[in-house]
Short mmCIF file of N, CA and C in Angstrom, two decimals:
data_model
loop_
_atom_site.label_atom_id
_atom_site.label_comp_id
_atom_site.label_asym_id
_atom_site.label_seq_id
_atom_site.Cartn_x
_atom_site.Cartn_y
_atom_site.Cartn_z
N MET A 13 16.33 9.91 -5.54
CA MET A 13 16.10 10.22 -4.13
C MET A 13 14.72 10.84 -3.91
N LEU A 14 14.32 11.67 -4.85
CA LEU A 14 13.04 12.35 -4.70
C LEU A 14 11.87 11.37 -4.82
N ARG A 15 12.01 10.38 -5.68
CA ARG A 15 10.92 9.41 -5.83
C ARG A 15 10.76 8.57 -4.58
N LYS A 16 11.87 8.25 -3.92
CA LYS A 16 11.80 7.48 -2.68
C LYS A 16 11.09 8.28 -1.59
N ARG A 17 11.40 9.56 -1.50
CA ARG A 17 10.74 10.40 -0.50
C ARG A 17 9.26 10.58 -0.83
N THR A 18 8.93 10.66 -2.12
CA THR A 18 7.52 10.77 -2.50
C THR A 18 6.75 9.52 -2.12
N LEU A 19 7.37 8.36 -2.31
CA LEU A 19 6.71 7.12 -1.89
C LEU A 19 6.50 7.08 -0.38
N LEU A 20 7.48 7.52 0.37
CA LEU A 20 7.33 7.54 1.83
C LEU A 20 6.28 8.56 2.26
N LEU A 21 6.22 9.69 1.56
CA LEU A 21 5.22 10.71 1.88
C LEU A 21 3.80 10.20 1.59
N SER A 22 3.68 9.34 0.59
CA SER A 22 2.34 8.85 0.26
C SER A 22 1.76 7.97 1.37
N HIS A 23 2.62 7.46 2.25
CA HIS A 23 2.12 6.67 3.38
C HIS A 23 1.27 7.51 4.32
N VAL A 24 1.50 8.80 4.36
CA VAL A 24 0.69 9.68 5.21
C VAL A 24 -0.77 9.61 4.77
N PHE A 25 -1.00 9.61 3.46
CA PHE A 25 -2.36 9.54 2.95
C PHE A 25 -3.04 8.22 3.30
N VAL A 26 -2.31 7.12 3.16
CA VAL A 26 -2.94 5.82 3.41
C VAL A 26 -3.23 5.61 4.89
N PHE A 27 -2.33 6.05 5.77
CA PHE A 27 -2.59 5.86 7.20
C PHE A 27 -3.71 6.77 7.70
N SER A 28 -3.75 8.00 7.21
CA SER A 28 -4.86 8.88 7.62
C SER A 28 -6.17 8.39 7.03
N GLY A 29 -6.15 7.88 5.81
CA GLY A 29 -7.36 7.32 5.22
C GLY A 29 -7.85 6.09 5.95
N ALA A 30 -6.91 5.24 6.37
CA ALA A 30 -7.29 4.05 7.13
C ALA A 30 -7.84 4.43 8.50
N ALA A 31 -7.26 5.44 9.13
CA ALA A 31 -7.75 5.89 10.43
C ALA A 31 -9.17 6.46 10.31
N LEU A 32 -9.41 7.25 9.27
CA LEU A 32 -10.76 7.80 9.08
C LEU A 32 -11.77 6.70 8.75
N SER A 33 -11.36 5.74 7.93
CA SER A 33 -12.27 4.65 7.58
C SER A 33 -12.60 3.80 8.79
N THR A 34 -11.63 3.61 9.68
CA THR A 34 -11.89 2.85 10.91
C THR A 34 -12.74 3.65 11.88
N ALA A 35 -12.51 4.96 11.95
CA ALA A 35 -13.27 5.80 12.87
C ALA A 35 -14.72 5.95 12.46
N CYS A 36 -15.03 5.71 11.20
CA CYS A 36 -16.42 5.87 10.76
C CYS A 36 -17.34 4.85 11.42
N VAL A 37 -16.78 3.71 11.82
CA VAL A 37 -17.61 2.69 12.49
C VAL A 37 -17.99 3.17 13.88
N ALA A 38 -17.03 3.70 14.61
CA ALA A 38 -17.31 4.18 15.97
C ALA A 38 -18.17 5.43 15.96
N ALA A 39 -17.92 6.31 15.00
CA ALA A 39 -18.67 7.57 14.96
C ALA A 39 -19.99 7.45 14.21
N GLU A 40 -20.19 6.31 13.56
CA GLU A 40 -21.39 6.08 12.75
C GLU A 40 -21.61 7.22 11.75
N ALA A 41 -20.52 7.60 11.08
CA ALA A 41 -20.57 8.69 10.10
C ALA A 41 -20.01 8.19 8.77
N PRO A 42 -20.87 7.93 7.79
CA PRO A 42 -20.38 7.43 6.51
C PRO A 42 -19.54 8.44 5.74
N GLU A 43 -19.62 9.71 6.13
CA GLU A 43 -18.80 10.72 5.47
C GLU A 43 -17.32 10.46 5.71
N LEU A 44 -16.99 9.97 6.90
CA LEU A 44 -15.59 9.65 7.19
C LEU A 44 -15.07 8.54 6.30
N LEU A 45 -15.93 7.58 5.99
CA LEU A 45 -15.54 6.50 5.10
C LEU A 45 -15.24 7.03 3.70
N MET A 46 -16.07 7.95 3.23
CA MET A 46 -15.84 8.51 1.89
C MET A 46 -14.54 9.30 1.85
N VAL A 47 -14.28 10.10 2.86
CA VAL A 47 -13.04 10.88 2.89
C VAL A 47 -11.84 9.95 3.02
N GLY A 48 -11.98 8.92 3.83
CA GLY A 48 -10.89 7.94 3.98
C GLY A 48 -10.58 7.23 2.68
N ARG A 49 -11.61 6.88 1.93
CA ARG A 49 -11.37 6.22 0.64
C ARG A 49 -10.75 7.15 -0.37
N ILE A 50 -11.10 8.42 -0.31
CA ILE A 50 -10.46 9.39 -1.21
C ILE A 50 -8.96 9.49 -0.91
N LEU A 51 -8.61 9.53 0.39
CA LEU A 51 -7.20 9.61 0.76
C LEU A 51 -6.44 8.35 0.37
N VAL A 52 -7.06 7.19 0.52
CA VAL A 52 -6.42 5.95 0.11
C VAL A 52 -6.27 5.92 -1.42
N GLY A 53 -7.23 6.47 -2.13
CA GLY A 53 -7.13 6.56 -3.58
C GLY A 53 -6.00 7.46 -4.04
N ILE A 54 -5.78 8.57 -3.31
CA ILE A 54 -4.65 9.44 -3.62
C ILE A 54 -3.34 8.68 -3.44
N ASN A 55 -3.26 7.89 -2.37
CA ASN A 55 -2.07 7.08 -2.15
C ASN A 55 -1.88 6.07 -3.27
N SER A 56 -2.96 5.46 -3.72
CA SER A 56 -2.85 4.49 -4.82
C SER A 56 -2.35 5.15 -6.09
N GLY A 57 -2.81 6.35 -6.34
CA GLY A 57 -2.35 7.08 -7.51
C GLY A 57 -0.86 7.40 -7.44
N PHE A 58 -0.42 7.86 -6.26
CA PHE A 58 1.01 8.11 -6.07
C PHE A 58 1.82 6.85 -6.31
N ALA A 59 1.40 5.77 -5.67
CA ALA A 59 2.18 4.53 -5.73
C ALA A 59 2.22 3.96 -7.13
N ASN A 60 1.10 4.00 -7.84
CA ASN A 60 1.08 3.41 -9.18
C ASN A 60 1.81 4.26 -10.21
N CYS A 61 2.07 5.52 -9.92
CA CYS A 61 2.85 6.36 -10.84
C CYS A 61 4.33 6.36 -10.49
N ILE A 62 4.64 6.45 -9.21
CA ILE A 62 6.02 6.62 -8.80
C ILE A 62 6.78 5.30 -8.70
N ALA A 63 6.14 4.25 -8.23
CA ALA A 63 6.85 2.98 -8.00
C ALA A 63 7.44 2.38 -9.28
N PRO A 64 6.73 2.32 -10.41
CA PRO A 64 7.38 1.77 -11.61
C PRO A 64 8.57 2.61 -12.09
N MET A 65 8.49 3.92 -11.93
CA MET A 65 9.63 4.77 -12.32
C MET A 65 10.82 4.51 -11.41
N PHE A 66 10.55 4.39 -10.11
CA PHE A 66 11.63 4.11 -9.16
C PHE A 66 12.24 2.74 -9.45
N LEU A 67 11.41 1.75 -9.72
CA LEU A 67 11.91 0.41 -10.02
C LEU A 67 12.74 0.39 -11.29
N SER A 68 12.31 1.14 -12.31
CA SER A 68 13.08 1.14 -13.56
C SER A 68 14.42 1.86 -13.39
N GLU A 69 14.52 2.77 -12.44
CA GLU A 69 15.80 3.44 -12.19
C GLU A 69 16.80 2.53 -11.47
N VAL A 70 16.31 1.74 -10.53
CA VAL A 70 17.23 0.93 -9.74
C VAL A 70 17.47 -0.45 -10.33
N ALA A 71 16.66 -0.88 -11.28
CA ALA A 71 16.81 -2.20 -11.88
C ALA A 71 17.93 -2.19 -12.90
N PRO A 72 18.59 -3.32 -13.07
CA PRO A 72 19.58 -3.42 -14.14
C PRO A 72 18.90 -3.23 -15.51
N PHE A 73 19.68 -2.78 -16.47
CA PHE A 73 19.14 -2.44 -17.78
C PHE A 73 18.38 -3.60 -18.42
N ASN A 74 18.86 -4.81 -18.26
CA ASN A 74 18.23 -5.99 -18.89
C ASN A 74 16.86 -6.31 -18.30
N TYR A 75 16.61 -5.89 -17.06
CA TYR A 75 15.39 -6.29 -16.36
C TYR A 75 14.37 -5.17 -16.19
N ARG A 76 14.58 -4.02 -16.79
CA ARG A 76 13.70 -2.87 -16.55
C ARG A 76 12.27 -3.14 -16.98
N GLY A 77 12.06 -3.74 -18.13
CA GLY A 77 10.71 -4.03 -18.59
C GLY A 77 10.01 -5.04 -17.69
N ALA A 78 10.76 -6.04 -17.25
CA ALA A 78 10.18 -7.06 -16.37
C ALA A 78 9.76 -6.46 -15.04
N PHE A 79 10.56 -5.56 -14.49
CA PHE A 79 10.21 -4.95 -13.22
C PHE A 79 8.95 -4.10 -13.33
N GLY A 80 8.83 -3.36 -14.43
CA GLY A 80 7.61 -2.57 -14.63
C GLY A 80 6.38 -3.42 -14.79
N THR A 81 6.51 -4.53 -15.52
CA THR A 81 5.38 -5.43 -15.73
C THR A 81 5.02 -6.17 -14.45
N LEU A 82 6.02 -6.62 -13.71
CA LEU A 82 5.75 -7.35 -12.47
C LEU A 82 5.09 -6.46 -11.42
N HIS A 83 5.39 -5.17 -11.45
CA HIS A 83 4.71 -4.26 -10.51
C HIS A 83 3.21 -4.31 -10.74
N GLN A 84 2.79 -4.19 -11.99
CA GLN A 84 1.35 -4.21 -12.28
C GLN A 84 0.74 -5.58 -11.98
N LEU A 85 1.49 -6.64 -12.23
CA LEU A 85 1.01 -7.99 -11.92
C LEU A 85 0.75 -8.14 -10.42
N PHE A 86 1.68 -7.65 -9.60
CA PHE A 86 1.50 -7.79 -8.16
C PHE A 86 0.40 -6.88 -7.63
N VAL A 87 0.16 -5.76 -8.27
CA VAL A 87 -0.99 -4.93 -7.89
C VAL A 87 -2.28 -5.71 -8.14
N THR A 88 -2.35 -6.37 -9.28
CA THR A 88 -3.54 -7.16 -9.61
C THR A 88 -3.71 -8.34 -8.65
N ILE A 89 -2.62 -8.99 -8.29
CA ILE A 89 -2.69 -10.08 -7.32
C ILE A 89 -3.16 -9.56 -5.96
N GLY A 90 -2.70 -8.37 -5.57
CA GLY A 90 -3.14 -7.78 -4.31
C GLY A 90 -4.63 -7.48 -4.30
N ILE A 91 -5.16 -7.00 -5.43
CA ILE A 91 -6.60 -6.75 -5.52
C ILE A 91 -7.37 -8.05 -5.38
N PHE A 92 -6.88 -9.09 -6.02
CA PHE A 92 -7.54 -10.40 -5.93
C PHE A 92 -7.51 -10.94 -4.50
N LEU A 93 -6.34 -10.85 -3.84
CA LEU A 93 -6.24 -11.37 -2.48
C LEU A 93 -7.09 -10.57 -1.49
N SER A 94 -7.21 -9.27 -1.70
CA SER A 94 -8.08 -8.50 -0.81
C SER A 94 -9.53 -8.89 -0.98
N SER A 95 -9.92 -9.26 -2.18
CA SER A 95 -11.28 -9.76 -2.39
C SER A 95 -11.47 -11.11 -1.72
N VAL A 96 -10.46 -11.96 -1.77
CA VAL A 96 -10.56 -13.28 -1.14
C VAL A 96 -10.60 -13.15 0.37
N PHE A 97 -9.74 -12.28 0.96
CA PHE A 97 -9.74 -12.11 2.41
C PHE A 97 -11.01 -11.44 2.90
N GLY A 98 -11.73 -10.79 2.04
CA GLY A 98 -12.98 -10.15 2.43
C GLY A 98 -14.16 -11.10 2.52
N LEU A 99 -13.96 -12.34 2.07
CA LEU A 99 -15.04 -13.32 2.12
C LEU A 99 -15.32 -13.75 3.56
N LYS A 100 -16.55 -13.73 3.94
CA LYS A 100 -16.90 -14.14 5.30
C LYS A 100 -16.69 -15.64 5.51
N GLN A 101 -16.82 -16.43 4.44
CA GLN A 101 -16.64 -17.87 4.55
C GLN A 101 -15.19 -18.24 4.86
N LEU A 102 -14.24 -17.38 4.45
CA LEU A 102 -12.84 -17.69 4.65
C LEU A 102 -12.36 -17.35 6.06
N LEU A 103 -12.64 -16.16 6.52
CA LEU A 103 -12.15 -15.71 7.82
C LEU A 103 -13.18 -15.76 8.93
N GLY A 104 -14.32 -16.32 8.68
CA GLY A 104 -15.36 -16.40 9.69
C GLY A 104 -16.19 -15.13 9.73
N ARG A 105 -16.99 -15.00 10.75
CA ARG A 105 -17.89 -13.87 10.85
C ARG A 105 -17.40 -12.81 11.83
N ARG A 106 -16.14 -12.87 12.18
CA ARG A 106 -15.60 -11.84 13.07
C ARG A 106 -15.59 -10.50 12.36
N LYS A 107 -15.89 -9.49 13.11
CA LYS A 107 -16.08 -8.17 12.51
C LYS A 107 -14.79 -7.54 12.02
N HIS A 108 -13.70 -7.75 12.73
CA HIS A 108 -12.46 -7.05 12.43
C HIS A 108 -11.37 -7.95 11.86
N SER A 109 -11.72 -9.11 11.32
CA SER A 109 -10.68 -10.02 10.83
C SER A 109 -10.00 -9.46 9.59
N THR A 110 -10.75 -8.86 8.68
CA THR A 110 -10.14 -8.27 7.49
C THR A 110 -9.29 -7.07 7.86
N LEU A 111 -9.72 -6.29 8.84
CA LEU A 111 -8.96 -5.13 9.28
C LEU A 111 -7.62 -5.56 9.87
N SER A 112 -7.61 -6.64 10.64
CA SER A 112 -6.35 -7.07 11.25
C SER A 112 -5.36 -7.54 10.20
N VAL A 113 -5.83 -8.23 9.16
CA VAL A 113 -4.94 -8.66 8.08
C VAL A 113 -4.36 -7.45 7.36
N SER A 114 -5.20 -6.45 7.05
CA SER A 114 -4.72 -5.28 6.31
C SER A 114 -3.77 -4.43 7.14
N VAL A 115 -4.02 -4.31 8.44
CA VAL A 115 -3.12 -3.53 9.30
C VAL A 115 -1.76 -4.20 9.39
N CYS A 116 -1.73 -5.51 9.53
CA CYS A 116 -0.44 -6.23 9.61
C CYS A 116 0.35 -6.05 8.31
N LEU A 117 -0.31 -6.15 7.18
CA LEU A 117 0.39 -5.98 5.90
C LEU A 117 0.87 -4.54 5.73
N SER A 118 0.06 -3.57 6.11
CA SER A 118 0.46 -2.16 5.98
C SER A 118 1.66 -1.84 6.86
N LEU A 119 1.65 -2.34 8.08
CA LEU A 119 2.77 -2.06 8.98
C LEU A 119 4.05 -2.72 8.51
N SER A 120 3.95 -3.92 7.95
CA SER A 120 5.17 -4.58 7.48
C SER A 120 5.78 -3.82 6.32
N VAL A 121 4.97 -3.27 5.42
CA VAL A 121 5.50 -2.49 4.30
C VAL A 121 6.12 -1.20 4.79
N SER A 122 5.47 -0.51 5.70
CA SER A 122 5.99 0.77 6.19
C SER A 122 7.25 0.59 7.01
N VAL A 123 7.32 -0.46 7.80
CA VAL A 123 8.52 -0.70 8.60
C VAL A 123 9.69 -1.02 7.68
N SER A 124 9.46 -1.79 6.61
CA SER A 124 10.56 -2.10 5.70
C SER A 124 11.02 -0.85 4.96
N ASP A 125 10.09 0.05 4.58
CA ASP A 125 10.49 1.31 3.95
C ASP A 125 11.34 2.15 4.89
N TYR A 126 10.94 2.21 6.15
CA TYR A 126 11.69 2.99 7.14
C TYR A 126 13.08 2.39 7.34
N TRP A 127 13.16 1.06 7.39
CA TRP A 127 14.45 0.41 7.58
C TRP A 127 15.37 0.70 6.41
N LEU A 128 14.84 0.64 5.18
CA LEU A 128 15.65 0.93 4.01
C LEU A 128 16.15 2.37 4.01
N LEU A 129 15.28 3.30 4.41
CA LEU A 129 15.67 4.70 4.45
C LEU A 129 16.72 4.94 5.53
N LYS A 130 16.54 4.32 6.69
CA LYS A 130 17.46 4.51 7.81
C LYS A 130 18.85 3.97 7.47
N ASN A 131 18.90 2.82 6.83
CA ASN A 131 20.18 2.18 6.53
C ASN A 131 20.75 2.61 5.19
N ASN A 132 20.03 3.49 4.50
CA ASN A 132 20.48 4.03 3.20
C ASN A 132 20.78 2.90 2.22
N SER A 133 19.89 1.90 2.19
CA SER A 133 20.09 0.73 1.36
C SER A 133 19.58 0.90 -0.06
N CYS A 134 18.75 1.90 -0.30
CA CYS A 134 18.21 2.07 -1.65
C CYS A 134 19.02 3.07 -2.43
#
């Protein structure tokens, strides 16, 4: 139960980091971008430490190693896809196209976490 709450708490860091990183464009202050990236990095540290432990607790005994390995595989796939979506040739030259993709993905993950917590499904 504590690991699930820690994962949900880590969303505070990522949303505040994303808000600061977005605000740096309007405020023309690169310091906000640095602080935002530090907060997102804290969230990444939480997620990469807590998520495999949580997965190994809820997974059946036969699949625990696979779940831990697949977590790292999907993190690597996410890094690759974020690099691909960042290409200007793929999404055009619109300024906020990458931001819209990342916001949609972030909201879908957070809404699913909230739904699981509300329905006590985990």
